PDB file of C-alpha atoms in Angstrom:
ATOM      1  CA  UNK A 239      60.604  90.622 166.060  1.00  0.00           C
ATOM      2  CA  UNK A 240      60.834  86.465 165.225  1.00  0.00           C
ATOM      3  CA  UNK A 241      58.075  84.847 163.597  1.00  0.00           C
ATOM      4  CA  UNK A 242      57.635  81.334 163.238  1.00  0.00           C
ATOM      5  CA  UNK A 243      58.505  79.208 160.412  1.00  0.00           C
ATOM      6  CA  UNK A 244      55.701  79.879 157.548  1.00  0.00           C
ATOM      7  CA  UNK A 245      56.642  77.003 154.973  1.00  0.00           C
ATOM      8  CA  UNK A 246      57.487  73.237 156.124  1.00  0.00           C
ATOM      9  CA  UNK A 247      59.284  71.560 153.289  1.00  0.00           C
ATOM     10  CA  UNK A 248      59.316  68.066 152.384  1.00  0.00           C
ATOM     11  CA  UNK A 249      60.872  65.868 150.239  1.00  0.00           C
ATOM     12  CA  UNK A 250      60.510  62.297 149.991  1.00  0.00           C
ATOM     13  CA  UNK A 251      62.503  60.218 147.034  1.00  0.00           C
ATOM     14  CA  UNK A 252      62.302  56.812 147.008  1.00  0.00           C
ATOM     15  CA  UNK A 253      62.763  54.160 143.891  1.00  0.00           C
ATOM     16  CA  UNK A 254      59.169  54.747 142.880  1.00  0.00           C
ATOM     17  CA  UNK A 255      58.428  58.593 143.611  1.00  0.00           C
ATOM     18  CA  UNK A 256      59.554  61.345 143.697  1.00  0.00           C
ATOM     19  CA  UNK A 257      58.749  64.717 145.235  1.00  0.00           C
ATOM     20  CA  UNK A 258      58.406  67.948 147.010  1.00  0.00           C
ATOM     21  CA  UNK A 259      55.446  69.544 149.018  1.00  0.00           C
ATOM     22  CA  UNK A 260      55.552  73.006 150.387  1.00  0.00           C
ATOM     23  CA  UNK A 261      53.299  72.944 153.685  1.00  0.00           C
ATOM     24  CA  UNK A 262      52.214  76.692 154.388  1.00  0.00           C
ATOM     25  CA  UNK A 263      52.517  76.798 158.190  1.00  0.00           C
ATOM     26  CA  UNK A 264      51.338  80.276 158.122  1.00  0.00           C
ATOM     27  CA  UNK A 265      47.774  78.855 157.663  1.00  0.00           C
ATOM     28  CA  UNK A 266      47.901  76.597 160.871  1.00  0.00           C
ATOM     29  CA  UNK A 267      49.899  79.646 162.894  1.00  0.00           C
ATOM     30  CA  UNK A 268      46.652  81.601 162.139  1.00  0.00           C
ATOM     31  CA  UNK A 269      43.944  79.413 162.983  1.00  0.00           C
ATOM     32  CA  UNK A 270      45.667  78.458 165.986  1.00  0.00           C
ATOM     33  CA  UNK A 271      45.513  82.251 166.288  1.00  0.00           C
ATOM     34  CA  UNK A 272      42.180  82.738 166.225  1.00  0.00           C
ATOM     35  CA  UNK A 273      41.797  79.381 168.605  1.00  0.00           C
ATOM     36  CA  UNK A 274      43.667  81.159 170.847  1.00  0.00           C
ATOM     37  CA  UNK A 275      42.056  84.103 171.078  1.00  0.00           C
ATOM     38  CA  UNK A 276      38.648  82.237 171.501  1.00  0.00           C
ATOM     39  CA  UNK A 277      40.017  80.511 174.654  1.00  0.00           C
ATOM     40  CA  UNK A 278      41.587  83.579 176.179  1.00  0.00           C
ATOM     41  CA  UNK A 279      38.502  84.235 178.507  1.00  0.00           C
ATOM     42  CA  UNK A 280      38.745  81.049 179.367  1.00  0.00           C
ATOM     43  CA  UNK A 281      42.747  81.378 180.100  1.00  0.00           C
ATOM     44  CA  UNK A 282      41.927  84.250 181.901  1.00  0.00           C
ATOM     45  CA  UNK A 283      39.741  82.435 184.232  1.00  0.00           C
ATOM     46  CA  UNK A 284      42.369  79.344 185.020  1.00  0.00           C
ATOM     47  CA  UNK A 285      45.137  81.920 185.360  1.00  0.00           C
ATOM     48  CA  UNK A 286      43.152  83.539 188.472  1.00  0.00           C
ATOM     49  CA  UNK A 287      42.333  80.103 189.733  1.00  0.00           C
ATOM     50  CA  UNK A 288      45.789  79.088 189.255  1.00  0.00           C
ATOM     51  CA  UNK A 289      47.872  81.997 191.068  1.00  0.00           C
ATOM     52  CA  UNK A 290      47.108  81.694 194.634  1.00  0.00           C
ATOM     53  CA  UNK A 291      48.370  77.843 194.266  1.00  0.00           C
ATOM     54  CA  UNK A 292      51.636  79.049 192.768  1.00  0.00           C
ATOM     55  CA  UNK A 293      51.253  77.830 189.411  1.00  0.00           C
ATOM     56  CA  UNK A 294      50.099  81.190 187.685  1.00  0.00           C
ATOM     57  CA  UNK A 295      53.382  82.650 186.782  1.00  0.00           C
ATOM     58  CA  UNK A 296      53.999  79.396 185.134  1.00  0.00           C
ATOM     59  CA  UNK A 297      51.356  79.854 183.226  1.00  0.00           C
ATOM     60  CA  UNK A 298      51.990  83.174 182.129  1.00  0.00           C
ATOM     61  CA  UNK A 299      55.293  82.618 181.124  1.00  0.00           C
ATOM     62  CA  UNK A 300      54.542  79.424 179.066  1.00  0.00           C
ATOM     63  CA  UNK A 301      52.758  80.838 175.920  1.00  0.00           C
ATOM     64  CA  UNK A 302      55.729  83.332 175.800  1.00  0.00           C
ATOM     65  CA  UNK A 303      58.485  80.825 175.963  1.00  0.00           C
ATOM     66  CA  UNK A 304      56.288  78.324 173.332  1.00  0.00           C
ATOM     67  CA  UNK A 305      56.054  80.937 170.912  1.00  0.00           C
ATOM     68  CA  UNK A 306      59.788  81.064 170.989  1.00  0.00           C
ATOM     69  CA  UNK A 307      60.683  77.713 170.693  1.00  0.00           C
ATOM     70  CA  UNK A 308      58.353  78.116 167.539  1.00  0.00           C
ATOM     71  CA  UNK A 309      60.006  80.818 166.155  1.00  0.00           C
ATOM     72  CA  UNK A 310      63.087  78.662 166.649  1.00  0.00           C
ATOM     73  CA  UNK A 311      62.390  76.295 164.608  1.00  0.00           C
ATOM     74  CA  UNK A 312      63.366  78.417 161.713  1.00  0.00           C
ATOM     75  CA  UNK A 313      66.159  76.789 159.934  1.00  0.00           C
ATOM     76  CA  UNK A 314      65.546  72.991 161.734  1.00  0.00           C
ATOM     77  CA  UNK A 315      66.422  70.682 158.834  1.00  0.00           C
ATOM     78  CA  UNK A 316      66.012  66.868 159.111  1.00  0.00           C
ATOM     79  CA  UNK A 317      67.488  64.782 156.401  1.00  0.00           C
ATOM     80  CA  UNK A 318      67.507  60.607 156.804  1.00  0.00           C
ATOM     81  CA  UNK A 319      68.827  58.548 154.091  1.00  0.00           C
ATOM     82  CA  UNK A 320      67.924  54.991 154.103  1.00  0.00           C
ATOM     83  CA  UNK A 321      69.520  52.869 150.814  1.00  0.00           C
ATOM     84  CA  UNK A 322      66.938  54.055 148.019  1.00  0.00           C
ATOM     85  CA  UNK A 323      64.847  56.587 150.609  1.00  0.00           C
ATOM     86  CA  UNK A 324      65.450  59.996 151.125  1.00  0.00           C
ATOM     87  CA  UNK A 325      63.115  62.065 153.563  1.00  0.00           C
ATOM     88  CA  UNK A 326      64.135  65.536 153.743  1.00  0.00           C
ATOM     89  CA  UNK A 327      62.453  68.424 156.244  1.00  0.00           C
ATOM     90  CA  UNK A 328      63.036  71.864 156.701  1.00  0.00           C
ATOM     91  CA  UNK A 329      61.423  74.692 158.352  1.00  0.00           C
ATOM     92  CA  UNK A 330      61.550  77.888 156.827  1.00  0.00           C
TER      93      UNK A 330
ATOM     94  CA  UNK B  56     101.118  97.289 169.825  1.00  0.00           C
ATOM     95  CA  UNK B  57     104.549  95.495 169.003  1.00  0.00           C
ATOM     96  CA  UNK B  58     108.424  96.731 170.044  1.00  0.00           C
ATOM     97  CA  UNK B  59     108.848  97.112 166.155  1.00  0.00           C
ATOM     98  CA  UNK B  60     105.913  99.258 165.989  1.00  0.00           C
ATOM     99  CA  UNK B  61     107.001 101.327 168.881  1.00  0.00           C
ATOM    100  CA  UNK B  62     110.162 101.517 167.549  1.00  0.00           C
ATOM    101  CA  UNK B  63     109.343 103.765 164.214  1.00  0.00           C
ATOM    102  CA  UNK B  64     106.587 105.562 165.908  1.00  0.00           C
ATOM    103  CA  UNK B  65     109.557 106.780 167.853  1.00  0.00           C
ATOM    104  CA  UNK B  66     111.745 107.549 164.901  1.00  0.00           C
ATOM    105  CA  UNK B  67     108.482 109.610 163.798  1.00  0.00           C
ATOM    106  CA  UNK B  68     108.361 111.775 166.425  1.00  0.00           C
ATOM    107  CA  UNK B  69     112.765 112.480 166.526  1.00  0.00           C
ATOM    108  CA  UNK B  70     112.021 113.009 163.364  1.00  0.00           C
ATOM    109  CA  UNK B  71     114.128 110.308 162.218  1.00  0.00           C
ATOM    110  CA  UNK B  72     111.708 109.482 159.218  1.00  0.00           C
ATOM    111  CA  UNK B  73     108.836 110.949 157.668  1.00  0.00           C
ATOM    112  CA  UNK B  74     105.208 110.026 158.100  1.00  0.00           C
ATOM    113  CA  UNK B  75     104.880 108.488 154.493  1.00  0.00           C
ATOM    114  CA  UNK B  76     108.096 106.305 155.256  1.00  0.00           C
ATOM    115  CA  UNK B  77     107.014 105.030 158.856  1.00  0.00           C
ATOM    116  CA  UNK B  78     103.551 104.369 157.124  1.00  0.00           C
ATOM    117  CA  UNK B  79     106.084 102.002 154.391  1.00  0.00           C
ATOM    118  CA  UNK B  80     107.673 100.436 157.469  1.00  0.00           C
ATOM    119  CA  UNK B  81     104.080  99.238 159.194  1.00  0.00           C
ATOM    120  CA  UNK B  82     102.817  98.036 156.413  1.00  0.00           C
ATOM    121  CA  UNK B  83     106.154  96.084 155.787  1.00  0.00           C
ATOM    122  CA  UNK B  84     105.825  94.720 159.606  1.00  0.00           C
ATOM    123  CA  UNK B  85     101.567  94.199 158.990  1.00  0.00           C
ATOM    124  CA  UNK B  86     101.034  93.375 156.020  1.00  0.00           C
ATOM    125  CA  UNK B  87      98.022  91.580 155.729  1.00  0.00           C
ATOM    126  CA  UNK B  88      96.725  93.991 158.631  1.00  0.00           C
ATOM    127  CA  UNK B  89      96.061  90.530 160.155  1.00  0.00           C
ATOM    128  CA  UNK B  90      94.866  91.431 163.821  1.00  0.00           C
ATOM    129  CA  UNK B  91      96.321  88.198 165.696  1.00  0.00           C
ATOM    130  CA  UNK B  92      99.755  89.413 164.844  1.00  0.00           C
ATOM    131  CA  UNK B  93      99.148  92.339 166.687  1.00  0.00           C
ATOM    132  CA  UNK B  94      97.959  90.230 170.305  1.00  0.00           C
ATOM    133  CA  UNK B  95      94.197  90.753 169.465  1.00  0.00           C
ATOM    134  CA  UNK B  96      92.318  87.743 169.608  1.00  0.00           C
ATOM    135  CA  UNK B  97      89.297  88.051 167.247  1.00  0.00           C
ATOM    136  CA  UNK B  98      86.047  86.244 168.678  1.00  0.00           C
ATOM    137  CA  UNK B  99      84.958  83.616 166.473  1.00  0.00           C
ATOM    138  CA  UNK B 100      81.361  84.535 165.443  1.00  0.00           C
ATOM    139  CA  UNK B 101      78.660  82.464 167.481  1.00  0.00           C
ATOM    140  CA  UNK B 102      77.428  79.582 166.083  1.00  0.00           C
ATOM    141  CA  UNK B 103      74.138  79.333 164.634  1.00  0.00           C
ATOM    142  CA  UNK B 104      73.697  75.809 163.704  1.00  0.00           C
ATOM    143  CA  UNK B 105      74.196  72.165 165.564  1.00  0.00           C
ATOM    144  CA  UNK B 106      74.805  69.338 163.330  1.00  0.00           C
ATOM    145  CA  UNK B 107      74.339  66.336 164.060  1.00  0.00           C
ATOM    146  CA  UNK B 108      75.015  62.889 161.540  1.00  0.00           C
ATOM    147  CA  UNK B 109      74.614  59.496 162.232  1.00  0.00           C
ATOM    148  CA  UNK B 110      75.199  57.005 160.418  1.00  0.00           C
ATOM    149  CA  UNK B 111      75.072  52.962 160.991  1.00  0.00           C
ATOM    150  CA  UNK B 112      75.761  50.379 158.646  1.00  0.00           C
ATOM    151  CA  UNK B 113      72.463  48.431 159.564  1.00  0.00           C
ATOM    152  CA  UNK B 114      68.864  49.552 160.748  1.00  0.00           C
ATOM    153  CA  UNK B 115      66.627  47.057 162.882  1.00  0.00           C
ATOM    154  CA  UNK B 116      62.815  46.637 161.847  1.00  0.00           C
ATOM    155  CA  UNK B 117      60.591  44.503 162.327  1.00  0.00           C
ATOM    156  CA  UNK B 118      63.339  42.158 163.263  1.00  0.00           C
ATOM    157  CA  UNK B 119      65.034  42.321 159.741  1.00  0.00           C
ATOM    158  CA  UNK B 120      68.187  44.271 158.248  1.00  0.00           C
ATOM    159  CA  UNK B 121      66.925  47.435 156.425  1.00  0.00           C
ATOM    160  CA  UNK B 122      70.334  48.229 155.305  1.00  0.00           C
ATOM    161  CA  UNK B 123      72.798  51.301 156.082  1.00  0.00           C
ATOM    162  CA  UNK B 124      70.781  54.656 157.696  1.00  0.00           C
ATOM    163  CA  UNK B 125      72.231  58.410 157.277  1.00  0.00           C
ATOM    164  CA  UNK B 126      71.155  61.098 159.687  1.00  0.00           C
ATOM    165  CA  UNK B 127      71.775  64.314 158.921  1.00  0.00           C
ATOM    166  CA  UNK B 128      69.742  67.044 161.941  1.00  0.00           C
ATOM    167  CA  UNK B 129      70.510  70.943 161.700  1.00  0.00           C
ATOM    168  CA  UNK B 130      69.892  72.267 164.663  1.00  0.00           C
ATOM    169  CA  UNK B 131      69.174  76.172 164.786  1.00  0.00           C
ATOM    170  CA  UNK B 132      71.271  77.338 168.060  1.00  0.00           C
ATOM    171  CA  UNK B 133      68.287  79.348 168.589  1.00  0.00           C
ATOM    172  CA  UNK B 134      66.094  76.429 169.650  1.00  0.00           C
ATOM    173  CA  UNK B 135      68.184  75.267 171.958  1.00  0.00           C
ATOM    174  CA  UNK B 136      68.149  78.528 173.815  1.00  0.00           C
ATOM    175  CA  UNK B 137      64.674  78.395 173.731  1.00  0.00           C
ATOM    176  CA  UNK B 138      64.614  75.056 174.894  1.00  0.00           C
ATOM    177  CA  UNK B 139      66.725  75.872 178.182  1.00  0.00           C
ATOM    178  CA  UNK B 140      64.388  78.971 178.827  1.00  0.00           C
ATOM    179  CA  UNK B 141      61.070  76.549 178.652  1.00  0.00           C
ATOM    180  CA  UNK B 142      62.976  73.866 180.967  1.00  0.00           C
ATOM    181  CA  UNK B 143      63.904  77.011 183.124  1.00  0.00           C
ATOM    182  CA  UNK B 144      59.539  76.824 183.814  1.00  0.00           C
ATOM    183  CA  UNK B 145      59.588  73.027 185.051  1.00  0.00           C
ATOM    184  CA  UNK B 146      59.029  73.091 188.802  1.00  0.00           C
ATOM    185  CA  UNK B 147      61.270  71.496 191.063  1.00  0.00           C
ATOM    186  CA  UNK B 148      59.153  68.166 191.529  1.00  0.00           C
ATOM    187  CA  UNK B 149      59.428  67.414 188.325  1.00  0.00           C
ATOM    188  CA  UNK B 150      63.199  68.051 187.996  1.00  0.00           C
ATOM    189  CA  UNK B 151      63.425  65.286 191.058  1.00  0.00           C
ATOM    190  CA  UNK B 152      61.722  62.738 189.035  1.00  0.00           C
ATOM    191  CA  UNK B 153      62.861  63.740 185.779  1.00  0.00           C
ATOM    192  CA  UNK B 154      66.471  63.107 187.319  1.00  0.00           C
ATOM    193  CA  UNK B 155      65.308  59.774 189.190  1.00  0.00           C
ATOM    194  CA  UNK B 156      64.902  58.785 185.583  1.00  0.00           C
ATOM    195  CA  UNK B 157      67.885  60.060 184.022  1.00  0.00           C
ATOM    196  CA  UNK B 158      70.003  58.268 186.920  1.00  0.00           C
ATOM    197  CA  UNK B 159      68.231  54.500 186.196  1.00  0.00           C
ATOM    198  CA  UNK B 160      69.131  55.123 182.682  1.00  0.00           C
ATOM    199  CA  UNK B 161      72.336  55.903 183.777  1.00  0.00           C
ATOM    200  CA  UNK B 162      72.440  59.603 182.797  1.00  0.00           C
ATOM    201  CA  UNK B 163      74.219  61.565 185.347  1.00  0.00           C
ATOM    202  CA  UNK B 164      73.402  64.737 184.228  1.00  0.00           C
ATOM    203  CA  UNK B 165      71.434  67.578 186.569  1.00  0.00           C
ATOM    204  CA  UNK B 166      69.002  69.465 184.525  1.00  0.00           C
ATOM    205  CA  UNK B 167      69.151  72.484 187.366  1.00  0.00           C
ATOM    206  CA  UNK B 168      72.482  73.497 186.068  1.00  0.00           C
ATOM    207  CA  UNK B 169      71.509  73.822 182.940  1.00  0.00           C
ATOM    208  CA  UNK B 170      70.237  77.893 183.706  1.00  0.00           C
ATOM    209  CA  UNK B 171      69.405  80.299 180.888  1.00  0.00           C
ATOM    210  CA  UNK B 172      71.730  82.595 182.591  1.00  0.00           C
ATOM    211  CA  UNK B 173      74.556  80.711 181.152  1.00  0.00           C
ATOM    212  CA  UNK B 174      72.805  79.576 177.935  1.00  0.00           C
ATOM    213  CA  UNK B 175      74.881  82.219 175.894  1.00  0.00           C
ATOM    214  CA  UNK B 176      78.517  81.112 177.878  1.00  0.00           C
ATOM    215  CA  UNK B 177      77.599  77.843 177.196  1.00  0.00           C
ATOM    216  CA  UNK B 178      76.824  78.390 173.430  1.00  0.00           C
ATOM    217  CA  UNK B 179      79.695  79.990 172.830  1.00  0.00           C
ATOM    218  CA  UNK B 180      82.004  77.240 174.213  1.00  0.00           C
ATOM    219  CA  UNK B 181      80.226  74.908 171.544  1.00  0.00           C
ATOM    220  CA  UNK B 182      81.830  76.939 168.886  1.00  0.00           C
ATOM    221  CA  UNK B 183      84.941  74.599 170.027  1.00  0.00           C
ATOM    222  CA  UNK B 184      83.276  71.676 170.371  1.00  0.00           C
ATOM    223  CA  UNK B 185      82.936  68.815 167.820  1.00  0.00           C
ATOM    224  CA  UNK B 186      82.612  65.146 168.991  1.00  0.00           C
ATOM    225  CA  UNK B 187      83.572  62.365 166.964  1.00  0.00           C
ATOM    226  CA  UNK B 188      82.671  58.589 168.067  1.00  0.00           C
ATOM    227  CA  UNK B 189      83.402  55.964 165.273  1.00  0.00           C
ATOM    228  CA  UNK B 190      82.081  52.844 166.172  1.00  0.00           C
ATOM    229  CA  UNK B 191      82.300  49.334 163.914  1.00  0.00           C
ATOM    230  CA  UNK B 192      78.652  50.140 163.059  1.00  0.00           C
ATOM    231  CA  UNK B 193      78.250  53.494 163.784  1.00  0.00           C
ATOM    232  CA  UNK B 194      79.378  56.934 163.417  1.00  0.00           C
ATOM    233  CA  UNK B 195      78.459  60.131 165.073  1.00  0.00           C
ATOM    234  CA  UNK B 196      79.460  64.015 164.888  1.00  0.00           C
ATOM    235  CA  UNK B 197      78.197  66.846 166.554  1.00  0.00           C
ATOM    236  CA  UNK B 198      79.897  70.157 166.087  1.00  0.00           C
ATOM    237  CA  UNK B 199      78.628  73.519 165.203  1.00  0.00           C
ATOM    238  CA  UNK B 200      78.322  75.813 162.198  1.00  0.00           C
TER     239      UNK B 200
END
């Protein structure tokens, strides 16, 4: 089973600093968790409102499909070099 | 399997040579054991990565010359399948608009073909691809790792 990225990494030199922050994604994946599950009644509700206009299969399948373009994210590095900057991402 | 290797097999079995001196003679004809010499082609291993790296001599802000800009985006291969599969969701009005749009930028590029179906084909034919475009200013490549 994929999971999403848990750490975001940045680094960011430039002629005055210097560093490196590990952003623990895990922490936002779980409070958007629990967000979640507060609003499922309320999903619930708009996905039987939503099906006999045609729009509730789209629904269903776009949490699904989200959640994997988050787990794909794994591995997404960003790097821009500009003369003395350097910003650096990466999901992990 | 080659005329050569044919050719001692069938000593083998008229008894010609032994087992231990046909084994000599295959590894003589083989010897790295290197499949392609054989006829069969090995699959290169799907890609995993997009890279993409740009880089231009001069960057425009604020209406002044910040100097020369590298770009260097991995691209997991995975998020690009993803990304077909959500665009697979987008209904049809919006694909008509969406390519309005793409055609006044002069994009002429149908999203519709672009089916999860053939995500995987299509991934594997970017294992061969790698675009170069040096421009005075610029440079870009895309290829896959």
């Amino acid at each position: 089973m994929s999971i999403p990225p848990c750490l975001l990494h940045v680094r960011i030199h430039n002629e005055e600093h210097h560093f490196g922050v590990w952003l623990p994604l895990f922490l936002a994946w779980l409070i958007l968790a629990v967000l979640l599950l507060a609003l499922l009644p309320l999903f619930i509700l708009l996905l039987i409102i939503a099906f006999p206009f045609g729009w509730g299969e789209f629904m269903l399948q776009l949490g699904p499909r989200l959640y994997n373009i988050l787990c794909a994210l794994r591995g997404l590095k960003v790097d821009v070099v500009k003369t003395s900057e350097k910003v650096e991402i990466l999901f992990v | 399997m080659t005329e050569n290797q044919k050719k001692i097999l069938e000593m083998v079995a008229d008894k010609k040579i032994t087992a231990d001196e046909a084994y000599r003679l295959l590894s003589l004809i083989q010897p790295s054991g290197d499949a392609s010499d054989s006829g069969i082609k090995i699959p290169k291993p799907a890609p995993k990565y997009l890279r993409v790296i740009v880089d231009t001599e001069h960057s425009w802000e604020h209406g002044c010359d910040n100097g020369p800009v590298h770009v260097n985006v991995r691209v997991p291969v995975a998020l690009i399948r993803a990304g077909v599969k959500l665009a697979s969701l987008i209904p049809p009005e919006a694909y008509n608009q969406m390519d309005e749009k793409l055609k006044n930028r002069g994009i002429m590029f149908d999203l519709r073909n672009m089916k999860p179906e053939n995500i995987e084909e299509l991934i594997q034919a970017l294992n061969d691809l790698e675009v170069n475009v040096d421009g005075s200013a610029e440079k870009f490549r895309v290829y896959t790792e």
